Tab-separated table of C-alpha atoms and ligand atoms in Angstrom:
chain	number	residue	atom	x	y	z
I	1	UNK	CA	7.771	32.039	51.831
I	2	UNK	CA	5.041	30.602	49.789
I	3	UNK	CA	6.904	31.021	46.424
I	4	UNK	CA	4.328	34.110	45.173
I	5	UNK	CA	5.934	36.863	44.152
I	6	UNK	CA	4.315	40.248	46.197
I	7	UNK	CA	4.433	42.543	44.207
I	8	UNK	CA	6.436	46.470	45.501
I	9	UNK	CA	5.201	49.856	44.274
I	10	UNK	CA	7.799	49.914	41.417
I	11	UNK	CA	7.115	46.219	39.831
I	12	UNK	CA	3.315	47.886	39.721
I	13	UNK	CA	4.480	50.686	37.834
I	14	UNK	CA	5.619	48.475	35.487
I	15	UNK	CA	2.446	45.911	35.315
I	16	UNK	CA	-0.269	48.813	35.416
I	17	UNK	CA	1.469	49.810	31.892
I	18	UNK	CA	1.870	46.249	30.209
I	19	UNK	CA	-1.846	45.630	31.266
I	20	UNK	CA	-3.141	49.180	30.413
I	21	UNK	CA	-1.454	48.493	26.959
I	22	UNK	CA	-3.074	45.164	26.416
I	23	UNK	CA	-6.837	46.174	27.438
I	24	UNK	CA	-6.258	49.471	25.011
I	25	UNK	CA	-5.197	46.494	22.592
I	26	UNK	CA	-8.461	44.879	23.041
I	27	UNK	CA	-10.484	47.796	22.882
I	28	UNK	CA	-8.901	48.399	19.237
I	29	UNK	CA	-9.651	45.016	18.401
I	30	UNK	CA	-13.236	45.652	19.049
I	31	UNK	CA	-13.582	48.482	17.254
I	32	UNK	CA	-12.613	46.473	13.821
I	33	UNK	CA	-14.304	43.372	14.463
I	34	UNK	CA	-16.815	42.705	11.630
I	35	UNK	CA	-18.317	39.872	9.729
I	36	UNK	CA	-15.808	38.600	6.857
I	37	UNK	CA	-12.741	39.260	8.707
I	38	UNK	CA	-10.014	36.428	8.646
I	39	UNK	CA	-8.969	35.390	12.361
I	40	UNK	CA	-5.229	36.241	11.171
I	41	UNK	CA	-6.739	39.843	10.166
I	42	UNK	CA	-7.056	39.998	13.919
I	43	UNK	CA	-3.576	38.404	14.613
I	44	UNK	CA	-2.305	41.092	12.543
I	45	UNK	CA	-4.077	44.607	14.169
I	46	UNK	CA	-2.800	42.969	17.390
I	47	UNK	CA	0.673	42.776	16.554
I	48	UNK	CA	1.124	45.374	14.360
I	49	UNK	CA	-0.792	47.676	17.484
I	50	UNK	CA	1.724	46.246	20.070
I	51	UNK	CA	4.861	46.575	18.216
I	52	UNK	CA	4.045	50.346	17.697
I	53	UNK	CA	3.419	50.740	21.255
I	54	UNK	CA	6.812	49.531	21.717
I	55	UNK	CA	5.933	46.310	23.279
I	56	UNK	CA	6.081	42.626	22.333
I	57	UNK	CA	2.822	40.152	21.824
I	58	UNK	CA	3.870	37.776	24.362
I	59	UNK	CA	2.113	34.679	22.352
I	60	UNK	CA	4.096	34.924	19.804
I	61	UNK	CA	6.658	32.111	19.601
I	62	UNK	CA	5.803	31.117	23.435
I	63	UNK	CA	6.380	27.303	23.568
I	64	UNK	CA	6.145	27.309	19.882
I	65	UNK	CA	2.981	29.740	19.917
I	66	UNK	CA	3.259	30.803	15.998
I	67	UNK	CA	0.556	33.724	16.207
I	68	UNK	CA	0.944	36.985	18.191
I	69	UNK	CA	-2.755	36.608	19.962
I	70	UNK	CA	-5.260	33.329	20.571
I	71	UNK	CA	-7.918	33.281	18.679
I	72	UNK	CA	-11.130	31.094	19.836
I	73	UNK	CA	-13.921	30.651	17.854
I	74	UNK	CA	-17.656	28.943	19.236
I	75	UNK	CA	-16.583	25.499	20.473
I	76	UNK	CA	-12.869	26.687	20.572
I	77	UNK	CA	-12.506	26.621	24.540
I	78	UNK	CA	-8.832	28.690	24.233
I	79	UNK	CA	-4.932	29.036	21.988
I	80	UNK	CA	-7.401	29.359	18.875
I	81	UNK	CA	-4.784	30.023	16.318
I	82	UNK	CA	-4.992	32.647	13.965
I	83	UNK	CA	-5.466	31.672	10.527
I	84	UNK	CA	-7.892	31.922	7.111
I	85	UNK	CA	-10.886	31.204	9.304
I	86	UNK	CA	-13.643	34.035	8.505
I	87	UNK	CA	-15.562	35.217	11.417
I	88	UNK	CA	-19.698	35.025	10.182
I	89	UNK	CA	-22.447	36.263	11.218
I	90	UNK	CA	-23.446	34.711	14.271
I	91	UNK	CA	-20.499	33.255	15.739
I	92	UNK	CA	-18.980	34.225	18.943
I	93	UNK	CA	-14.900	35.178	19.175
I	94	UNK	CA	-12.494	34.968	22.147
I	95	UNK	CA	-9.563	37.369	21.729
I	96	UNK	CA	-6.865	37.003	24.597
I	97	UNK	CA	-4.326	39.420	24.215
I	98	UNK	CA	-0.679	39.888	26.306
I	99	UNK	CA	1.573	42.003	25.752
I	100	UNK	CA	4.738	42.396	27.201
I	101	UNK	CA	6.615	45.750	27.832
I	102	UNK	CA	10.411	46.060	27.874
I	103	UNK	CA	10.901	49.693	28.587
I	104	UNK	CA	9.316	49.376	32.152
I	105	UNK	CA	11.783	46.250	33.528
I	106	UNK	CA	9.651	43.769	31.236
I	107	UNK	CA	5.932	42.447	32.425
I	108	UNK	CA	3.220	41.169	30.858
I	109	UNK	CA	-0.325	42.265	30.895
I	110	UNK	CA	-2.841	39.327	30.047
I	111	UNK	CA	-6.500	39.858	28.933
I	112	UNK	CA	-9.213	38.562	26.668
I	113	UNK	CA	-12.854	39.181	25.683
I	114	UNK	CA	-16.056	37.139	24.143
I	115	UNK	CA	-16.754	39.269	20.932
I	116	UNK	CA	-20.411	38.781	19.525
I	117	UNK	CA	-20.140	38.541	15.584
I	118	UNK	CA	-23.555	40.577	14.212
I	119	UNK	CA	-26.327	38.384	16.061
I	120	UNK	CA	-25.905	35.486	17.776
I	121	UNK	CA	-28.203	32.370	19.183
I	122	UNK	CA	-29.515	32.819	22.588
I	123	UNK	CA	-27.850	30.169	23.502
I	124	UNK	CA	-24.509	32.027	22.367
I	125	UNK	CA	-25.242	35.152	24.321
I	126	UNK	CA	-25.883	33.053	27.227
I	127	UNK	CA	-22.494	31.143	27.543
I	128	UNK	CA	-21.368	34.717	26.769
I	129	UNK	CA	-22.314	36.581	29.641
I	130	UNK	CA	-22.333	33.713	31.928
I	131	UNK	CA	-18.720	33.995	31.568
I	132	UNK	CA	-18.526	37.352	31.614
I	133	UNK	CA	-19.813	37.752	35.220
I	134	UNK	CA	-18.025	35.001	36.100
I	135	UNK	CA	-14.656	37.034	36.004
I	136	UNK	CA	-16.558	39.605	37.701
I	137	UNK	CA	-18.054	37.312	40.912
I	138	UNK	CA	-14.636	35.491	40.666
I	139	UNK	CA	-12.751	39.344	41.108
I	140	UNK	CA	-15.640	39.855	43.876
I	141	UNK	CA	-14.007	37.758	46.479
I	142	UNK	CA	-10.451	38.430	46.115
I	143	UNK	CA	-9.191	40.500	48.706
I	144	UNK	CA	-5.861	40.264	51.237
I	145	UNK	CA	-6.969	37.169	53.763
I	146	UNK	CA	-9.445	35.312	51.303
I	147	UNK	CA	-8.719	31.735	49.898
I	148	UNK	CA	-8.052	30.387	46.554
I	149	UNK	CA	-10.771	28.972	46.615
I	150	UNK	CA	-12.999	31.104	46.839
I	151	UNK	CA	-12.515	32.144	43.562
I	152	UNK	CA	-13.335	29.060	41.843
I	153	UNK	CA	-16.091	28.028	44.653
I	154	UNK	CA	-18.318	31.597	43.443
I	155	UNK	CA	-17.559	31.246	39.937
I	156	UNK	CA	-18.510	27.256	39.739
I	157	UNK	CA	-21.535	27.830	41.676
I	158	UNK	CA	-22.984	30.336	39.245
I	159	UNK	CA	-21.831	28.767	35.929
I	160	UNK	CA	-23.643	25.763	37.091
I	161	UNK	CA	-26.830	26.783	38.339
I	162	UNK	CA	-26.609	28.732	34.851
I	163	UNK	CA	-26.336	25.343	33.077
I	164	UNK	CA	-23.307	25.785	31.969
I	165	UNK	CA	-19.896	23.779	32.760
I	166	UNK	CA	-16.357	25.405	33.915
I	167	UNK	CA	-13.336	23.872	31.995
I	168	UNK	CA	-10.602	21.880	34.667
I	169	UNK	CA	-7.873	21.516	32.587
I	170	UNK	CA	-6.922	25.286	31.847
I	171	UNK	CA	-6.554	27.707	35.279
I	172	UNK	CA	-5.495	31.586	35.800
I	173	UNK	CA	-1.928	31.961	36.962
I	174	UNK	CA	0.432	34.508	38.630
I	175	UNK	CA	1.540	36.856	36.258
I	176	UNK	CA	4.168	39.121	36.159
I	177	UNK	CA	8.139	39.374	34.386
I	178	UNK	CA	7.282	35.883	33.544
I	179	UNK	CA	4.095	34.955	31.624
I	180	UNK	CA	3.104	31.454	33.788
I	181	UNK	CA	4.050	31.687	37.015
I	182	UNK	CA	2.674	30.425	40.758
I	183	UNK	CA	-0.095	30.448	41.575
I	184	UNK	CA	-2.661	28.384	39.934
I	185	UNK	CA	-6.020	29.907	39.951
I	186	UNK	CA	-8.723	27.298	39.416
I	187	UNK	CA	-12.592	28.714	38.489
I	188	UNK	CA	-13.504	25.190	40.315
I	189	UNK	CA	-13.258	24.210	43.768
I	190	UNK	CA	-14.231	24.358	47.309
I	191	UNK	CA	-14.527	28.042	49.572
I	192	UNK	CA	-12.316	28.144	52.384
I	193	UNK	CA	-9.738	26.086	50.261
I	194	UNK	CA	-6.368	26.265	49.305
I	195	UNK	CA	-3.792	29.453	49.683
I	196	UNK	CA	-4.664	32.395	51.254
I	197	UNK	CA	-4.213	35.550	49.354
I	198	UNK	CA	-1.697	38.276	50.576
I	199	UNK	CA	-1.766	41.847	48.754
I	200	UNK	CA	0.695	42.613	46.376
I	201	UNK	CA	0.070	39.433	44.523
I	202	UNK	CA	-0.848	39.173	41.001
I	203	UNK	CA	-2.903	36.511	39.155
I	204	UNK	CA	-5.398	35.975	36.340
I	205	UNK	CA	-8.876	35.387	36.303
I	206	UNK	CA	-9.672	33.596	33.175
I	207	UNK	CA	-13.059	31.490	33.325
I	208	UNK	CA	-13.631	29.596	30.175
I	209	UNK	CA	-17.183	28.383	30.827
I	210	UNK	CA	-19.239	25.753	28.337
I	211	UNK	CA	-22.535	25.573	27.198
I	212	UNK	CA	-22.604	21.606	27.649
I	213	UNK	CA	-19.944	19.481	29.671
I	214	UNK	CA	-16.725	20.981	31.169
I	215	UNK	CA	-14.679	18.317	29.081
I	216	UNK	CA	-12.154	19.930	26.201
I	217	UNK	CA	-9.968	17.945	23.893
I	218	UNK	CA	-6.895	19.327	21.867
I	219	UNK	CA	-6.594	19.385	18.240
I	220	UNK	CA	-3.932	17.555	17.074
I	221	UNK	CA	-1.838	21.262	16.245
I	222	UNK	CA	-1.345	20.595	20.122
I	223	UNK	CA	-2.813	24.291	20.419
I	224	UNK	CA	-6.427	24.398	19.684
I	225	UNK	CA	-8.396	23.308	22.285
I	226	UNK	CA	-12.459	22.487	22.207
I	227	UNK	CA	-15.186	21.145	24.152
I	228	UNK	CA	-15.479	17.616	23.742
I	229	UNK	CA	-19.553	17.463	23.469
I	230	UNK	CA	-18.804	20.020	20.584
I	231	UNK	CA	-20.720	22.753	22.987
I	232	UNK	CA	-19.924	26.790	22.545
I	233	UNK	CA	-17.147	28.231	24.677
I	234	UNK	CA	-16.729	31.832	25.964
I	235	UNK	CA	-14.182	33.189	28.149
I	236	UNK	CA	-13.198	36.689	29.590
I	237	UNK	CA	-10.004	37.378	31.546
I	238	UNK	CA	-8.530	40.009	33.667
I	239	UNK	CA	-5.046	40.443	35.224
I	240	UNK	CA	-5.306	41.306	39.267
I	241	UNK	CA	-3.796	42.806	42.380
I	242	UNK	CA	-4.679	41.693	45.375
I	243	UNK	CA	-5.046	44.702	47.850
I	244	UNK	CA	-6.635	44.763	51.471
I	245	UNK	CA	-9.837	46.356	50.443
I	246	UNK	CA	-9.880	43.964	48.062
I	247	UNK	CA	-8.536	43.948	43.862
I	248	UNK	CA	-7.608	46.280	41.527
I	249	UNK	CA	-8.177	45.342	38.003
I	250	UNK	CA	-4.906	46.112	36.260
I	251	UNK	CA	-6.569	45.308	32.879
I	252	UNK	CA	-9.795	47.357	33.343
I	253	UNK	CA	-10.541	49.292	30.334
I	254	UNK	CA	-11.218	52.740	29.564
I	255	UNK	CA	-14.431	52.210	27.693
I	256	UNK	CA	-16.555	49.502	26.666
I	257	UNK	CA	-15.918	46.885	24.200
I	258	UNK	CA	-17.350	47.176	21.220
I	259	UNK	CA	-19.115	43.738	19.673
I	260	UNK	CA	-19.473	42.837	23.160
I	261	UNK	CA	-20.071	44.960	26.222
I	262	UNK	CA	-21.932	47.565	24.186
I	263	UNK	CA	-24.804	44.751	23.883
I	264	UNK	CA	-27.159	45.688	26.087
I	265	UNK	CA	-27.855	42.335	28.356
I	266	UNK	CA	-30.013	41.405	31.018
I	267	UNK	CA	-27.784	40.863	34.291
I	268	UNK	CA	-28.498	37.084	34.346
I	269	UNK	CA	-30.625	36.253	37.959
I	270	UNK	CA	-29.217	33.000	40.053
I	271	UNK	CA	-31.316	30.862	37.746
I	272	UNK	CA	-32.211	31.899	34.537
I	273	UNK	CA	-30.455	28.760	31.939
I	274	UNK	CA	-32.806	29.076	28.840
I	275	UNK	CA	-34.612	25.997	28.388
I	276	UNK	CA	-32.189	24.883	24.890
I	277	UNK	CA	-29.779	24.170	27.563
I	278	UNK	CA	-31.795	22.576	30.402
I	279	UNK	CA	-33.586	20.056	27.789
I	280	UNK	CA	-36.698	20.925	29.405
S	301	MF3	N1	-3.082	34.244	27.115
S	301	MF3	C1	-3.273	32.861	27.480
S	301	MF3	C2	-3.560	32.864	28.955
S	301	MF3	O1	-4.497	33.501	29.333
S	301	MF3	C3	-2.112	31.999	27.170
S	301	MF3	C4	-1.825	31.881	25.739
S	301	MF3	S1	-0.425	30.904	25.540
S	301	MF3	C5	-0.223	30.929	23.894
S	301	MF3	O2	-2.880	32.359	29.782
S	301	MF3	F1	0.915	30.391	23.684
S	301	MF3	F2	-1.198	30.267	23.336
S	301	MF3	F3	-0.252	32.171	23.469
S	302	CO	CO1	-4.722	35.328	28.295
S	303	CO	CO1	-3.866	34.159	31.225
Protein backbone atom coordinates (compact mmCIF):
# COMPACT_ATOMS: atom_id res chain seq x y z
CA UNK A 1 0.00 0.00 0.00
CA UNK A 2 1.82 3.12 -0.81
CA UNK A 3 -0.96 5.46 0.50
CA UNK A 4 -1.99 6.71 -3.39
CA UNK A 5 -5.25 6.44 -4.07
CA UNK A 6 -5.74 4.29 -7.73
CA UNK A 7 -8.18 5.51 -9.08
CA UNK A 8 -11.55 2.71 -10.46
CA UNK A 9 -13.59 3.42 -13.59
CA UNK A 10 -16.38 5.15 -11.55
CA UNK A 11 -14.08 7.72 -9.36
CA UNK A 12 -12.94 8.67 -13.23
CA UNK A 13 -16.31 9.33 -14.19
CA UNK A 14 -16.46 11.63 -11.66
CA UNK A 15 -12.84 13.46 -12.15
CA UNK A 16 -13.11 13.56 -16.12
CA UNK A 17 -16.27 15.95 -15.29
CA UNK A 18 -14.78 18.22 -12.41
CA UNK A 19 -11.66 18.64 -14.73
CA UNK A 20 -13.62 18.98 -18.05
CA UNK A 21 -15.58 21.74 -16.10
CA UNK A 22 -12.54 23.58 -14.91
CA UNK A 23 -10.51 23.65 -18.39
CA UNK A 24 -14.09 24.87 -20.07
CA UNK A 25 -13.69 27.45 -17.06
CA UNK A 26 -10.41 28.51 -18.32
CA UNK A 27 -11.22 28.62 -21.78
CA UNK A 28 -14.07 31.27 -20.78
CA UNK A 29 -11.65 33.10 -18.92
CA UNK A 30 -9.63 33.55 -21.98
CA UNK A 31 -12.07 34.61 -24.05
CA UNK A 32 -12.68 37.91 -21.70
CA UNK A 33 -9.28 38.64 -20.82
CA UNK A 34 -8.43 42.21 -21.94
CA UNK A 35 -6.35 45.13 -20.91
CA UNK A 36 -8.18 47.23 -18.01
CA UNK A 37 -9.76 44.36 -16.41
CA UNK A 38 -9.53 44.20 -12.49
CA UNK A 39 -7.96 40.72 -11.30
CA UNK A 40 -11.31 40.36 -9.12
CA UNK A 41 -13.24 40.90 -12.62
CA UNK A 42 -11.64 37.55 -13.24
CA UNK A 43 -12.40 36.15 -9.69
CA UNK A 44 -15.84 36.96 -10.48
CA UNK A 45 -16.49 35.21 -14.31
CA UNK A 46 -14.86 32.25 -12.50
CA UNK A 47 -17.19 31.91 -9.81
CA UNK A 48 -20.12 33.13 -11.12
CA UNK A 49 -19.25 30.36 -14.33
CA UNK A 50 -18.78 27.51 -11.73
CA UNK A 51 -21.67 28.08 -9.56
CA UNK A 52 -23.94 27.91 -12.72
CA UNK A 53 -22.39 24.78 -13.71
CA UNK A 54 -23.46 23.53 -10.48
CA UNK A 55 -20.10 23.18 -9.00
CA UNK A 56 -18.07 24.89 -6.27
CA UNK A 57 -14.60 27.03 -6.86
CA UNK A 58 -12.60 24.95 -4.66
CA UNK A 59 -10.23 28.11 -3.62
CA UNK A 60 -12.64 29.72 -2.17
CA UNK A 61 -12.37 29.74 1.63
CA UNK A 62 -9.63 26.77 1.41
CA UNK A 63 -7.33 27.38 4.45
CA UNK A 64 -8.68 30.82 4.56
CA UNK A 65 -8.38 31.24 0.60
CA UNK A 66 -10.86 34.47 0.37
CA UNK A 67 -11.11 34.46 -3.61
CA UNK A 68 -12.76 31.73 -5.74
CA UNK A 69 -9.52 31.44 -8.27
CA UNK A 70 -5.52 32.51 -7.85
CA UNK A 71 -4.62 35.12 -9.58
CA UNK A 72 -0.70 35.67 -10.46
CA UNK A 73 0.51 38.50 -12.00
CA UNK A 74 4.52 38.90 -13.61
CA UNK A 75 6.70 38.25 -10.55
CA UNK A 76 3.66 36.64 -8.71
CA UNK A 77 5.08 32.92 -8.71
CA UNK A 78 1.30 31.48 -7.48
CA UNK A 79 -2.23 32.15 -4.75
CA UNK A 80 -2.19 35.73 -6.51
CA UNK A 81 -5.28 37.03 -4.89
CA UNK A 82 -7.88 38.61 -6.67
CA UNK A 83 -8.32 42.13 -6.08
CA UNK A 84 -8.38 45.99 -7.73
CA UNK A 85 -5.17 45.16 -9.55
CA UNK A 86 -5.73 46.12 -13.43
CA UNK A 87 -4.19 43.81 -15.85
CA UNK A 88 -2.02 46.35 -18.59
CA UNK A 89 -0.76 46.02 -21.50
CA UNK A 90 2.13 43.94 -21.38
CA UNK A 91 1.91 41.98 -18.37
CA UNK A 92 1.62 38.32 -18.19
CA UNK A 93 -1.44 36.53 -15.94
CA UNK A 94 -1.57 33.07 -14.30
CA UNK A 95 -5.16 31.90 -13.82
CA UNK A 96 -5.41 28.48 -11.85
CA UNK A 97 -8.76 27.40 -11.67
CA UNK A 98 -10.47 24.17 -9.54
CA UNK A 99 -13.51 23.41 -9.34
CA UNK A 100 -15.13 20.95 -7.45
CA UNK A 101 -18.30 18.94 -8.47
CA UNK A 102 -20.82 17.56 -5.96
CA UNK A 103 -23.30 15.87 -8.18
CA UNK A 104 -20.68 13.22 -9.37
CA UNK A 105 -19.51 11.91 -5.54
CA UNK A 106 -17.44 15.31 -5.18
CA UNK A 107 -13.78 15.78 -7.03
CA UNK A 108 -11.89 18.41 -7.97
CA UNK A 109 -10.45 19.29 -11.28
CA UNK A 110 -7.25 21.61 -10.99
CA UNK A 111 -5.82 23.71 -13.90
CA UNK A 112 -4.19 26.99 -14.77
CA UNK A 113 -2.78 28.94 -17.74
CA UNK A 114 -0.06 31.90 -18.51
CA UNK A 115 -2.37 34.55 -20.24
CA UNK A 116 -0.37 37.16 -22.42
CA UNK A 117 -1.96 40.72 -21.75
CA UNK A 118 -1.81 42.61 -25.51
CA UNK A 119 2.12 42.37 -26.12
CA UNK A 120 4.53 41.37 -23.95
CA UNK A 121 8.62 41.61 -23.55
CA UNK A 122 10.49 38.83 -25.06
CA UNK A 123 11.64 38.09 -22.10
CA UNK A 124 7.88 37.56 -20.90
CA UNK A 125 6.99 35.27 -23.74
CA UNK A 126 9.98 33.34 -22.97
CA UNK A 127 9.33 32.39 -19.24
CA UNK A 128 5.90 31.86 -20.85
CA UNK A 129 6.37 29.10 -23.04
CA UNK A 130 9.26 27.72 -21.24
CA UNK A 131 6.71 26.78 -18.82
CA UNK A 132 4.33 25.86 -21.00
CA UNK A 133 6.30 22.90 -22.48
CA UNK A 134 7.43 22.17 -19.36
CA UNK A 135 3.94 20.65 -18.34
CA UNK A 136 4.04 19.11 -21.62
CA UNK A 137 7.81 17.23 -21.35
CA UNK A 138 6.86 16.77 -17.62
CA UNK A 139 3.27 14.81 -18.96
CA UNK A 140 5.80 13.12 -21.60
CA UNK A 141 7.28 10.71 -19.18
CA UNK A 142 4.50 9.70 -17.06
CA UNK A 143 3.37 6.42 -17.79
CA UNK A 144 2.51 3.06 -15.43
CA UNK A 145 6.31 1.88 -14.28
CA UNK A 146 8.10 5.39 -14.58
CA UNK A 147 9.52 7.30 -11.48
CA UNK A 148 8.68 10.46 -9.81
CA UNK A 149 11.33 11.65 -10.79
CA UNK A 150 11.34 11.66 -13.88
CA UNK A 151 9.01 14.24 -14.00
CA UNK A 152 10.91 16.83 -12.32
CA UNK A 153 14.44 15.43 -13.81
CA UNK A 154 12.89 16.40 -17.78
CA UNK A 155 11.24 19.43 -16.72
CA UNK A 156 14.46 20.90 -14.63
CA UNK A 157 16.70 19.99 -17.35
CA UNK A 158 14.90 22.08 -19.94
CA UNK A 159 13.93 25.10 -17.77
CA UNK A 160 17.55 25.37 -17.08
CA UNK A 161 19.31 25.04 -20.17
CA UNK A 162 16.44 27.68 -21.09
CA UNK A 163 17.86 30.03 -18.41
CA UNK A 164 15.26 29.93 -16.46
CA UNK A 165 14.86 28.56 -12.68
CA UNK A 166 12.05 25.94 -11.36
CA UNK A 167 10.47 27.06 -7.98
CA UNK A 168 11.23 24.20 -4.84
CA UNK A 169 8.97 25.28 -2.47
CA UNK A 170 5.52 24.73 -4.34
CA UNK A 171 5.03 20.89 -6.02
CA UNK A 172 1.96 19.12 -7.98
CA UNK A 173 -0.01 16.79 -5.77
CA UNK A 174 -2.51 13.87 -5.96
CA UNK A 175 -5.75 15.09 -6.61
CA UNK A 176 -8.93 13.76 -6.28
CA UNK A 177 -12.25 14.00 -3.47
CA UNK A 178 -9.69 15.90 -1.61
CA UNK A 179 -7.89 18.93 -3.10
CA UNK A 180 -4.03 18.14 -1.56
CA UNK A 181 -3.46 14.83 -1.29
CA UNK A 182 -0.25 12.18 -1.69
CA UNK A 183 1.76 12.34 -3.76
CA UNK A 184 4.07 15.19 -4.05
CA UNK A 185 5.10 15.92 -7.51
CA UNK A 186 8.31 17.94 -7.61
CA UNK A 187 9.34 19.72 -11.29
CA UNK A 188 13.03 19.21 -9.65
CA UNK A 189 14.94 16.22 -9.06
CA UNK A 190 16.87 13.28 -10.14
CA UNK A 191 15.46 10.42 -13.07
CA UNK A 192 15.17 7.10 -11.77
CA UNK A 193 14.13 8.68 -8.33
CA UNK A 194 11.56 8.39 -5.96
CA UNK A 195 7.97 6.42 -6.35
CA UNK A 196 7.14 4.56 -9.13
CA UNK A 197 3.95 5.38 -10.84
CA UNK A 198 1.05 2.77 -11.02
CA UNK A 199 -2.07 3.59 -13.40
CA UNK A 200 -5.06 4.75 -11.98
CA UNK A 201 -3.26 7.42 -10.08
CA UNK A 202 -3.95 11.00 -10.29
CA UNK A 203 -1.62 14.01 -9.78
CA UNK A 204 -0.87 17.53 -10.99
CA UNK A 205 1.65 18.86 -13.08
CA UNK A 206 2.09 22.41 -12.17
CA UNK A 207 5.66 23.91 -13.15
CA UNK A 208 6.02 27.43 -12.01
CA UNK A 209 9.28 28.31 -13.77
CA UNK A 210 11.33 31.90 -13.24
CA UNK A 211 13.01 34.07 -15.39
CA UNK A 212 15.93 34.65 -12.73
CA UNK A 213 16.56 32.44 -9.51
CA UNK A 214 14.18 29.64 -8.35
CA UNK A 215 13.89 31.51 -4.88
CA UNK A 216 10.09 32.91 -3.96
CA UNK A 217 9.17 34.77 -0.84
CA UNK A 218 5.53 35.27 0.57
CA UNK A 219 3.84 38.46 1.02
CA UNK A 220 2.99 39.08 4.29
CA UNK A 221 -1.15 38.25 3.29
CA UNK A 222 0.57 34.71 3.81
CA UNK A 223 -0.93 34.03 0.17
CA UNK A 224 0.91 35.87 -2.44
CA UNK A 225 3.91 34.42 -3.30
CA UNK A 226 6.92 36.03 -5.64
CA UNK A 227 10.29 35.49 -6.82
CA UNK A 228 12.70 36.82 -4.56
CA UNK A 229 15.19 38.45 -7.35
CA UNK A 230 11.83 40.21 -8.36
CA UNK A 231 12.11 38.00 -11.82
CA UNK A 232 8.70 37.15 -14.00
CA UNK A 233 6.88 33.94 -13.17
CA UNK A 234 4.70 31.75 -15.46
CA UNK A 235 3.10 28.59 -14.74
CA UNK A 236 0.70 26.10 -16.56
CA UNK A 237 -0.94 23.09 -14.90
CA UNK A 238 -2.77 20.03 -15.82
CA UNK A 239 -4.57 17.35 -13.74
CA UNK A 240 -3.37 13.54 -14.83
CA UNK A 241 -4.06 9.84 -15.03
CA UNK A 242 -1.55 7.67 -15.12
CA UNK A 243 -2.37 4.80 -17.66
CA UNK A 244 0.02 2.02 -19.12
CA UNK A 245 0.48 3.63 -22.44
CA UNK A 246 1.17 6.39 -20.63
CA UNK A 247 -1.33 9.78 -19.34
CA UNK A 248 -4.43 11.04 -20.10
CA UNK A 249 -4.87 14.66 -19.59
CA UNK A 250 -8.09 14.98 -17.64
CA UNK A 251 -7.89 18.81 -18.02
CA UNK A 252 -7.13 18.96 -21.79
CA UNK A 253 -9.20 21.48 -23.43
CA UNK A 254 -11.44 21.57 -26.24
CA UNK A 255 -9.87 24.47 -28.04
CA UNK A 256 -7.14 26.77 -27.61
CA UNK A 257 -6.75 29.44 -25.16
CA UNK A 258 -7.27 32.56 -26.16
CA UNK A 259 -4.48 35.39 -24.93
CA UNK A 260 -2.24 32.55 -24.83
CA UNK A 261 -2.08 29.44 -26.96
CA UNK A 262 -3.53 31.28 -29.94
CA UNK A 263 0.02 33.19 -30.03
CA UNK A 264 1.71 31.74 -32.54
CA UNK A 265 5.33 30.71 -30.90
CA UNK A 266 8.36 29.23 -32.01
CA UNK A 267 8.68 25.63 -30.28
CA UNK A 268 11.71 26.74 -28.19
CA UNK A 269 15.04 24.35 -29.42
CA UNK A 270 17.23 22.76 -26.32
CA UNK A 271 19.04 26.08 -26.17
CA UNK A 272 17.59 29.05 -27.28
CA UNK A 273 17.60 31.60 -23.65
CA UNK A 274 17.57 35.13 -25.32
CA UNK A 275 20.59 36.89 -24.45
CA UNK A 276 18.45 39.54 -21.67
CA UNK A 277 18.54 36.48 -19.65
CA UNK A 278 22.01 34.95 -20.21
CA UNK A 279 23.76 38.54 -19.56
CA UNK A 280 25.73 37.88 -22.52
N1 LIG B 1 -4.83 25.60 -7.42
C1 LIG B 1 -3.63 25.66 -6.63
C2 LIG B 1 -2.86 24.41 -6.95
O1 LIG B 1 -2.56 24.22 -8.09
C3 LIG B 1 -3.88 25.77 -5.17
C4 LIG B 1 -4.55 27.01 -4.78
S1 LIG B 1 -4.82 26.96 -3.08
C5 LIG B 1 -5.63 28.39 -2.83
O2 LIG B 1 -2.60 23.56 -6.17
F1 LIG B 1 -6.04 28.34 -1.62
F2 LIG B 1 -4.80 29.38 -3.02
F3 LIG B 1 -6.62 28.49 -3.67
CO1 LIG C 1 -4.09 24.80 -9.44
CO1 LIG D 1 -2.63 22.13 -8.24
Amino acid sequence: MSGVQIMNARMLEGMRRACQLAADTLLMVGEHLRPGMRTDEIDKLVHDYTVEHGAWPSPLNYNGFPKSVCTSVNEVVCHGIPGPQKLKEGDIVNVDVTSYLPKTDGYHGDTSATFYVGEVSEEARHVTEVSRQCLELGISVVKAGARIGDIGAAIQEFAEAQGCGVVRDYVGHGIGREFHTAPQIPHYGAAGSGKRLKGGMVFTIEPMINAGHWACKVDQDEWTVRTADGSLSAQFEHTILVTGAGSEVLTARKALLRQSEDRPFAKLGPKSCPASLTGT
